[in-house]
Short mmCIF file of C-alpha atoms and ligand atoms in Angstrom, two decimals:
data_model
loop_
_atom_site.label_atom_id
_atom_site.label_comp_id
_atom_site.label_asym_id
_atom_site.label_seq_id
_atom_site.Cartn_x
_atom_site.Cartn_y
_atom_site.Cartn_z
CA MET A 1 -77.45 -39.22 -30.48
CA SER A 2 -77.67 -41.75 -32.60
CA GLN A 3 -73.88 -41.92 -33.74
CA ALA A 4 -75.30 -44.52 -36.97
CA VAL A 5 -72.72 -45.85 -39.44
CA THR A 6 -71.95 -42.61 -41.38
CA SER A 7 -74.64 -40.54 -42.53
CA GLY A 8 -74.94 -41.28 -46.40
CA ALA A 9 -75.09 -45.35 -45.85
CA LYS A 10 -77.33 -47.02 -47.16
CA VAL A 11 -80.48 -47.83 -44.85
CA SER A 12 -80.78 -51.65 -43.27
CA LEU A 13 -84.50 -51.89 -41.84
CA THR A 14 -86.26 -55.26 -40.34
CA GLY A 15 -89.64 -55.83 -38.16
CA ILE A 16 -89.56 -58.80 -35.57
CA LYS A 17 -93.00 -59.66 -34.51
CA PRO A 18 -93.94 -60.13 -30.81
CA THR A 19 -95.16 -63.15 -31.17
CA GLY A 20 -93.42 -65.86 -29.28
CA GLU A 21 -90.26 -66.17 -26.92
CA PRO A 22 -86.98 -66.04 -28.54
CA HIS A 23 -85.44 -69.48 -29.65
CA LEU A 24 -82.04 -71.05 -31.38
CA GLY A 25 -83.08 -70.64 -35.23
CA ASN A 26 -84.00 -67.13 -34.84
CA LEU A 27 -81.08 -66.49 -33.56
CA ILE A 28 -79.52 -68.41 -35.97
CA GLY A 29 -81.20 -67.12 -38.95
CA ALA A 30 -82.22 -63.77 -38.45
CA ILE A 31 -80.95 -61.64 -35.35
CA ARG A 32 -76.97 -62.69 -35.93
CA PRO A 33 -77.80 -61.79 -39.46
CA ALA A 34 -79.12 -58.59 -39.06
CA LEU A 35 -76.10 -57.95 -36.85
CA ARG A 36 -73.61 -58.33 -38.88
CA LEU A 37 -75.46 -55.88 -41.80
CA ALA A 38 -75.07 -53.48 -38.78
CA GLU A 39 -71.85 -53.02 -39.81
CA ASP A 40 -72.01 -51.82 -42.43
CA TYR A 41 -75.67 -50.55 -43.12
CA ASP A 42 -77.55 -47.33 -40.92
CA SER A 43 -79.71 -50.11 -39.66
CA VAL A 44 -83.25 -50.18 -38.50
CA TYR A 45 -84.08 -51.97 -36.56
CA PHE A 46 -87.93 -52.30 -34.24
CA ILE A 47 -89.72 -54.46 -32.99
CA ALA A 48 -93.47 -54.57 -34.75
CA ASP A 49 -96.48 -55.47 -31.99
CA TYR A 50 -98.55 -53.66 -34.48
CA HIS A 51 -98.21 -56.59 -36.30
CA ALA A 52 -98.50 -59.01 -33.81
CA LEU A 53 -101.77 -57.18 -32.73
CA THR A 54 -103.39 -59.13 -35.84
CA SER A 55 -103.28 -62.05 -33.56
CA VAL A 56 -101.70 -61.61 -29.92
CA ARG A 57 -105.63 -61.27 -27.75
CA ASP A 58 -103.92 -61.10 -24.58
CA PRO A 59 -101.99 -57.85 -23.60
CA GLU A 60 -99.79 -59.42 -20.86
CA GLU A 61 -98.76 -61.51 -23.57
CA LEU A 62 -98.06 -58.68 -26.45
CA ARG A 63 -95.94 -56.69 -23.87
CA GLN A 64 -94.31 -59.73 -22.33
CA TYR A 65 -93.38 -60.54 -25.75
CA THR A 66 -92.50 -57.46 -26.33
CA ARG A 67 -89.68 -56.96 -24.18
CA SER A 68 -88.55 -60.40 -24.11
CA VAL A 69 -87.93 -59.33 -27.75
CA ALA A 70 -86.52 -56.48 -28.04
CA ALA A 71 -84.21 -57.92 -24.28
CA THR A 72 -82.99 -60.38 -26.90
CA TRP A 73 -82.54 -58.32 -29.12
CA LEU A 74 -79.99 -56.50 -26.87
CA ALA A 75 -77.98 -59.02 -24.97
CA ALA A 76 -77.18 -60.37 -28.72
CA GLY A 77 -74.85 -57.43 -29.18
CA LEU A 78 -77.46 -55.49 -31.13
CA ASP A 79 -75.45 -51.76 -30.19
CA PRO A 80 -78.50 -48.82 -29.96
CA LYS A 81 -75.85 -46.33 -30.09
CA ARG A 82 -75.31 -48.11 -33.71
CA THR A 83 -78.49 -48.85 -34.77
CA THR A 84 -82.13 -47.06 -33.83
CA PHE A 85 -83.54 -49.68 -32.11
CA TYR A 86 -87.66 -48.52 -31.45
CA VAL A 87 -90.68 -50.50 -30.92
CA GLN A 88 -93.54 -49.31 -33.76
CA SER A 89 -96.41 -48.61 -32.28
CA ASP A 90 -93.44 -45.71 -30.14
CA VAL A 91 -94.00 -44.08 -33.88
CA PRO A 92 -97.10 -42.34 -34.35
CA GLU A 93 -95.75 -41.22 -37.71
CA ILE A 94 -96.23 -45.03 -38.56
CA PHE A 95 -99.10 -44.54 -38.61
CA GLU A 96 -100.49 -41.53 -39.96
CA LEU A 97 -98.44 -42.72 -43.44
CA ASN A 98 -100.58 -46.52 -42.81
CA TRP A 99 -103.65 -44.41 -43.62
CA VAL A 100 -101.94 -41.95 -46.93
CA LEU A 101 -100.31 -45.12 -49.32
CA SER A 102 -103.46 -46.43 -48.16
CA CYS A 103 -105.71 -44.61 -50.31
CA MET A 104 -102.87 -46.00 -53.17
CA THR A 105 -103.58 -49.00 -53.34
CA GLY A 106 -105.58 -51.71 -55.57
CA LYS A 107 -107.01 -53.39 -53.32
CA GLY A 108 -107.12 -56.41 -55.50
CA LEU A 109 -103.00 -56.26 -54.70
CA MET A 110 -104.66 -56.92 -51.00
CA ASN A 111 -106.78 -59.97 -51.88
CA ARG A 112 -103.51 -61.95 -54.21
CA ALA A 113 -101.77 -61.12 -51.00
CA HIS A 114 -100.02 -64.91 -50.13
CA ALA A 115 -100.79 -65.07 -46.16
CA TYR A 116 -104.96 -63.87 -47.19
CA LYS A 117 -105.09 -65.99 -49.38
CA ALA A 118 -103.82 -68.80 -46.91
CA ALA A 119 -106.14 -68.15 -44.50
CA ARG A 120 -108.96 -69.04 -46.44
CA ASP A 121 -107.56 -71.61 -49.14
CA ARG A 122 -108.06 -73.05 -44.57
CA ASN A 123 -111.39 -72.02 -44.79
CA VAL A 124 -112.49 -73.01 -47.99
CA GLU A 125 -111.20 -76.29 -47.36
CA ALA A 126 -113.45 -75.87 -43.98
CA GLY A 127 -116.09 -75.41 -45.39
CA GLU A 128 -117.03 -72.44 -44.02
CA ASP A 129 -117.43 -68.84 -45.11
CA PRO A 130 -113.80 -68.28 -46.88
CA ASP A 131 -113.15 -64.95 -44.59
CA ALA A 132 -114.02 -66.18 -41.36
CA GLY A 133 -111.61 -65.12 -37.67
CA VAL A 134 -109.50 -62.57 -41.35
CA ASN A 135 -109.62 -59.12 -39.53
CA MET A 136 -108.46 -55.94 -41.32
CA GLY A 137 -105.69 -56.04 -39.67
CA LEU A 138 -104.50 -59.25 -41.52
CA TYR A 139 -105.84 -58.40 -44.63
CA ASN A 140 -104.40 -55.40 -44.39
CA TYR A 141 -100.86 -56.11 -43.06
CA PRO A 142 -98.13 -55.65 -46.37
CA ILE A 143 -99.21 -51.95 -45.88
CA LEU A 144 -98.08 -51.54 -43.02
CA MET A 145 -95.62 -53.19 -43.52
CA ALA A 146 -94.97 -51.31 -46.77
CA VAL A 147 -94.68 -48.00 -44.22
CA ASP A 148 -92.42 -49.26 -42.11
CA ILE A 149 -89.78 -49.56 -44.65
CA LEU A 150 -90.67 -47.24 -47.34
CA ILE A 151 -91.43 -44.02 -43.62
CA MET A 152 -87.80 -45.64 -43.18
CA GLU A 153 -86.43 -44.77 -46.52
CA SER A 154 -84.91 -48.00 -46.57
CA ASP A 155 -82.64 -49.38 -49.35
CA VAL A 156 -82.62 -53.23 -47.77
CA VAL A 157 -85.19 -55.17 -46.20
CA PRO A 158 -83.13 -57.97 -44.47
CA VAL A 159 -85.60 -61.39 -43.95
CA GLY A 160 -86.82 -65.10 -43.99
CA ARG A 161 -88.08 -66.00 -47.26
CA ASP A 162 -91.90 -66.63 -46.43
CA GLN A 163 -91.90 -62.45 -46.36
CA LEU A 164 -90.19 -61.51 -49.72
CA GLN A 165 -93.80 -60.96 -51.40
CA HIS A 166 -94.73 -57.88 -48.82
CA VAL A 167 -91.33 -56.77 -49.82
CA GLU A 168 -92.71 -56.45 -53.08
CA TYR A 169 -95.23 -55.05 -52.51
CA ALA A 170 -93.62 -51.95 -50.54
CA ALA A 171 -91.75 -51.98 -54.23
CA ASP A 172 -94.98 -51.49 -55.76
CA ILE A 173 -96.79 -49.36 -52.68
CA ALA A 174 -93.50 -46.78 -53.54
CA GLY A 175 -93.89 -47.25 -57.84
CA SER A 176 -97.33 -46.27 -57.50
CA PHE A 177 -96.85 -43.40 -54.84
CA ASN A 178 -94.21 -42.66 -57.13
CA HIS A 179 -96.29 -42.63 -60.55
CA VAL A 180 -98.62 -39.86 -59.36
CA TYR A 181 -96.01 -37.54 -57.14
CA GLY A 182 -92.49 -38.01 -58.10
CA LYS A 183 -92.12 -34.86 -58.68
CA ARG A 184 -92.87 -33.93 -55.48
CA TYR A 185 -91.91 -36.77 -53.41
CA SER A 186 -90.10 -40.47 -54.42
CA PHE A 187 -89.99 -43.51 -51.87
CA LYS A 188 -86.43 -44.75 -52.34
CA ILE A 189 -87.27 -48.65 -53.45
CA PRO A 190 -86.69 -51.12 -51.21
CA GLU A 191 -85.22 -54.63 -51.90
CA ALA A 192 -85.26 -57.38 -50.13
CA ILE A 193 -82.49 -59.62 -48.07
CA ILE A 194 -82.40 -63.24 -48.19
CA PRO A 195 -79.35 -63.83 -45.03
CA ASP A 196 -79.64 -67.45 -44.99
CA ASP A 197 -79.47 -67.93 -48.97
CA GLY A 198 -76.87 -69.76 -50.27
CA ASN A 199 -76.96 -71.81 -47.33
CA SER A 200 -78.96 -74.29 -48.02
CA GLN A 201 -78.30 -76.45 -44.48
CA THR A 202 -81.84 -75.60 -42.49
CA LEU A 203 -81.34 -75.44 -39.39
CA PRO A 204 -83.27 -79.47 -37.50
CA GLY A 205 -85.52 -78.88 -34.19
CA LEU A 206 -87.23 -81.26 -31.96
CA ASP A 207 -88.02 -83.37 -34.10
CA GLY A 208 -85.97 -82.89 -37.03
CA ARG A 209 -88.28 -80.84 -38.76
CA LYS A 210 -87.40 -77.24 -39.64
CA MET A 211 -86.74 -75.53 -36.23
CA SER A 212 -90.19 -73.29 -36.47
CA LYS A 213 -92.61 -72.27 -33.42
CA SER A 214 -94.98 -73.09 -35.51
CA TYR A 215 -94.17 -77.12 -35.59
CA ASP A 216 -93.28 -76.58 -31.24
CA ASN A 217 -90.34 -77.57 -31.96
CA THR A 218 -87.98 -75.22 -31.00
CA ILE A 219 -84.84 -74.87 -28.80
CA PRO A 220 -85.39 -71.73 -26.38
CA LEU A 221 -83.07 -69.11 -26.01
CA PHE A 222 -82.43 -68.95 -22.26
CA LEU A 223 -83.91 -72.27 -20.56
CA PRO A 224 -81.72 -72.62 -17.68
CA GLU A 225 -78.97 -75.61 -17.40
CA LYS A 226 -80.92 -78.18 -17.22
CA LYS A 227 -83.87 -77.93 -19.35
CA LEU A 228 -81.30 -76.66 -22.09
CA LEU A 229 -79.79 -80.63 -21.26
CA LYS A 230 -83.26 -82.14 -21.21
CA LEU A 231 -84.28 -80.61 -24.63
CA VAL A 232 -81.01 -80.53 -26.78
CA ARG A 233 -81.78 -85.14 -25.68
CA ARG A 234 -84.72 -84.70 -26.73
CA ILE A 235 -83.37 -84.22 -30.64
CA PRO A 236 -83.32 -86.98 -32.42
CA THR A 237 -80.62 -89.18 -33.83
CA ASP A 238 -81.05 -92.72 -35.35
CA SER A 239 -80.07 -96.42 -33.65
CA THR A 240 -76.42 -96.15 -35.62
CA PRO A 241 -74.20 -98.29 -33.20
CA VAL A 242 -70.99 -95.49 -30.86
CA GLU A 243 -68.34 -97.66 -32.73
CA GLU A 244 -70.09 -97.37 -36.11
CA PRO A 245 -68.98 -94.25 -38.48
CA LYS A 246 -71.50 -91.02 -38.56
CA ASP A 247 -72.60 -89.46 -41.53
CA PRO A 248 -72.56 -85.80 -39.62
CA ASN A 249 -74.25 -84.17 -42.32
CA SER A 250 -77.62 -85.91 -41.97
CA SER A 251 -77.77 -85.33 -37.81
CA ALA A 252 -79.79 -82.82 -36.42
CA PRO A 253 -77.58 -82.29 -33.02
CA PHE A 254 -74.30 -81.92 -35.85
CA GLN A 255 -76.05 -79.41 -37.53
CA ILE A 256 -77.08 -77.04 -34.54
CA LEU A 257 -73.88 -77.52 -33.68
CA GLU A 258 -72.25 -76.78 -36.84
CA GLN A 259 -74.87 -73.76 -36.78
CA PHE A 260 -74.35 -72.48 -33.71
CA ALA A 261 -70.63 -72.34 -33.10
CA SER A 262 -68.88 -69.56 -33.33
CA GLU A 263 -65.87 -68.95 -34.60
CA ALA A 264 -64.83 -69.54 -30.66
CA HIS A 265 -65.47 -73.02 -31.22
CA ALA A 266 -64.58 -73.92 -35.17
CA ASP A 267 -62.34 -76.56 -33.29
CA VAL A 268 -64.81 -78.03 -31.07
CA VAL A 269 -66.43 -78.27 -34.62
CA ALA A 270 -64.41 -80.00 -36.94
CA ASP A 271 -62.92 -82.67 -34.68
CA THR A 272 -66.68 -83.67 -33.47
CA ARG A 273 -66.87 -84.04 -37.83
CA LYS A 274 -63.61 -86.01 -37.54
CA ARG A 275 -64.70 -88.33 -34.54
CA LEU A 276 -68.18 -89.09 -35.74
CA GLU A 277 -67.07 -89.86 -39.55
CA ALA A 278 -64.70 -92.09 -37.83
CA GLY A 279 -66.45 -94.11 -36.01
CA GLY A 280 -66.43 -94.15 -31.77
CA MET A 281 -68.53 -90.93 -31.00
CA GLY A 282 -71.81 -92.04 -30.38
CA TRP A 283 -75.45 -89.38 -31.13
CA GLY A 284 -75.31 -89.57 -26.48
CA GLU A 285 -71.48 -88.49 -26.28
CA LEU A 286 -72.65 -85.62 -29.04
CA LYS A 287 -75.18 -84.20 -27.43
CA ASN A 288 -73.27 -83.92 -24.52
CA VAL A 289 -70.41 -81.79 -26.75
CA LEU A 290 -74.22 -79.72 -28.56
CA PHE A 291 -75.26 -78.49 -24.62
CA GLU A 292 -71.80 -77.61 -23.91
CA VAL A 293 -71.13 -75.38 -26.58
CA LEU A 294 -74.79 -74.14 -27.15
CA ASN A 295 -74.05 -73.39 -22.57
CA ALA A 296 -70.91 -71.82 -23.33
CA GLU A 297 -72.42 -69.11 -25.65
CA LEU A 298 -75.13 -68.39 -24.40
CA ALA A 299 -74.84 -68.30 -20.94
CA PRO A 300 -73.14 -64.64 -21.58
CA LEU A 301 -76.89 -63.79 -23.41
CA ARG A 302 -78.70 -65.40 -20.40
CA GLU A 303 -77.15 -63.90 -18.22
CA ARG A 304 -78.12 -60.12 -19.64
CA TYR A 305 -81.12 -61.23 -21.04
CA GLU A 306 -82.27 -61.74 -17.28
CA ALA A 307 -81.11 -58.80 -16.22
CA LEU A 308 -82.19 -56.54 -18.76
CA MET A 309 -86.12 -58.20 -18.48
CA GLU A 310 -86.01 -56.72 -15.03
CA PRO A 311 -88.43 -53.27 -14.98
CA GLY A 312 -86.53 -50.17 -14.65
CA SER A 313 -83.71 -51.83 -16.36
CA GLU A 314 -81.61 -49.86 -19.06
CA LEU A 315 -84.15 -51.26 -21.73
CA ASP A 316 -86.87 -48.73 -21.00
CA THR A 317 -84.38 -45.77 -21.91
CA VAL A 318 -82.62 -47.41 -24.69
CA LEU A 319 -86.66 -47.89 -26.41
CA THR A 320 -87.65 -44.47 -25.33
CA GLU A 321 -84.38 -42.64 -26.51
CA GLY A 322 -85.00 -45.27 -29.72
CA ALA A 323 -88.78 -43.92 -30.64
CA HIS A 324 -87.36 -40.10 -30.00
CA GLN A 325 -84.82 -41.13 -33.26
CA ALA A 326 -87.72 -43.32 -35.49
CA ARG A 327 -89.74 -40.51 -34.91
CA GLU A 328 -87.29 -38.01 -36.02
CA ARG A 329 -86.76 -39.70 -38.55
CA ALA A 330 -90.10 -40.53 -39.31
CA GLN A 331 -91.36 -37.57 -39.62
CA ARG A 332 -88.92 -35.83 -41.93
CA VAL A 333 -90.84 -38.24 -44.52
CA LEU A 334 -94.51 -38.18 -43.64
CA SER A 335 -93.56 -33.80 -43.51
CA SER A 336 -92.75 -34.31 -47.13
CA VAL A 337 -95.30 -37.02 -48.62
CA ARG A 338 -97.88 -34.73 -46.45
CA GLU A 339 -97.12 -31.61 -48.21
CA ALA A 340 -96.88 -33.64 -52.14
CA ILE A 341 -100.38 -34.66 -51.47
CA GLY A 342 -101.89 -32.03 -50.26
CA LEU A 343 -102.03 -32.48 -47.03
CA THR A 344 -102.71 -28.69 -45.85
CA GLY A 345 -100.04 -29.06 -43.16
CA VAL A 346 -101.60 -25.50 -41.66
CA ALA A 347 -101.30 -28.05 -37.98
CA ARG A 348 -97.25 -27.70 -38.03
N1 LIG B 1 -93.73 -59.54 -41.50
C1 LIG B 1 -92.14 -59.76 -40.79
C2 LIG B 1 -92.37 -61.21 -39.77
O1 LIG B 1 -93.83 -61.12 -39.59
C3 LIG B 1 -92.40 -58.26 -39.10
C4 LIG B 1 -92.27 -56.86 -39.73
C5 LIG B 1 -93.20 -56.54 -39.59
C6 LIG B 1 -90.81 -56.74 -41.04
N2 LIG B 1 -93.12 -55.21 -40.26
C7 LIG B 1 -91.24 -55.71 -41.17
C8 LIG B 1 -90.44 -57.35 -41.29
C9 LIG B 1 -91.11 -54.66 -42.29
C10 LIG B 1 -89.11 -55.71 -42.28
C11 LIG B 1 -89.85 -55.33 -42.22
O2 LIG B 1 -91.41 -61.38 -39.38
#
């Protein structure tokens, strides 16, 4: 059974789309903040494989990314005793509520969704039919996401800025439902929280732009040492000579160091900043420091990750147990909804 944070605690929920190998930006921008929230909230985190299906077409790839994302969160410290952790498609109740909420959501709302509009704009620009390559999964994506959020009675949803509209849609959809059925059942109205708000720093990637899978400039989390070192050497720097003072705040390797290093390496970060500002420390040496810190902190995670990725590892047990817990929560909400809207419930 779940020994989740005290019952009555607020619920924090987020979904992770398994569409790529986890990278440093995911760890810093999503995983760590969500794990911090898990200390104070009743946390519900899941792998959004149904959402990935709007774009992933290779079954092996989908399976691999799903396991890999799950193993990454566990390796990074997610405690399944404290957090309800599951794969979305293991919870069929989500699918049932998806239909119900589809029937209560205006088509116009979906027409205005950013991701769908962006796909249309790209098509129009390319002289194609506006809906070329748009599947109904992409179109309905925000409804499924609203279901994820509402079926777990979420209070807060930690997400990146790009997902803000989706959470607002979930609140809208909940509002429409409550307006009609509120006397019988009301969804909780969720609120987005953007964990890195207030932190104006973006994490630079291998080309100096924001680290992102879509720029293909990421540092994957679980590289063998040699490959990690090679990538660190590729991070761009300018041609300031070794002896000259340097500005750490405009240096990509230093930014990565500062944002990544945990308390355990705070002194290394402070010392490196001083040495750069004073002059005498070259970019090559800075990159060595960055590699050492990355490697020292990632090595234990890599080891746990690799063990979890072995077939038949603890990962399967964790996800099976997580699915049970998630279904229990979802069934409670779903049966209230069925009753509120007039589905007979004879079969139950
Ligand atoms: N759409 C989110 C993303 O692309 C993933 C996601 C699916 C999600 N369902 C969710 C996030 C529910 C928060 C809550 O990253």
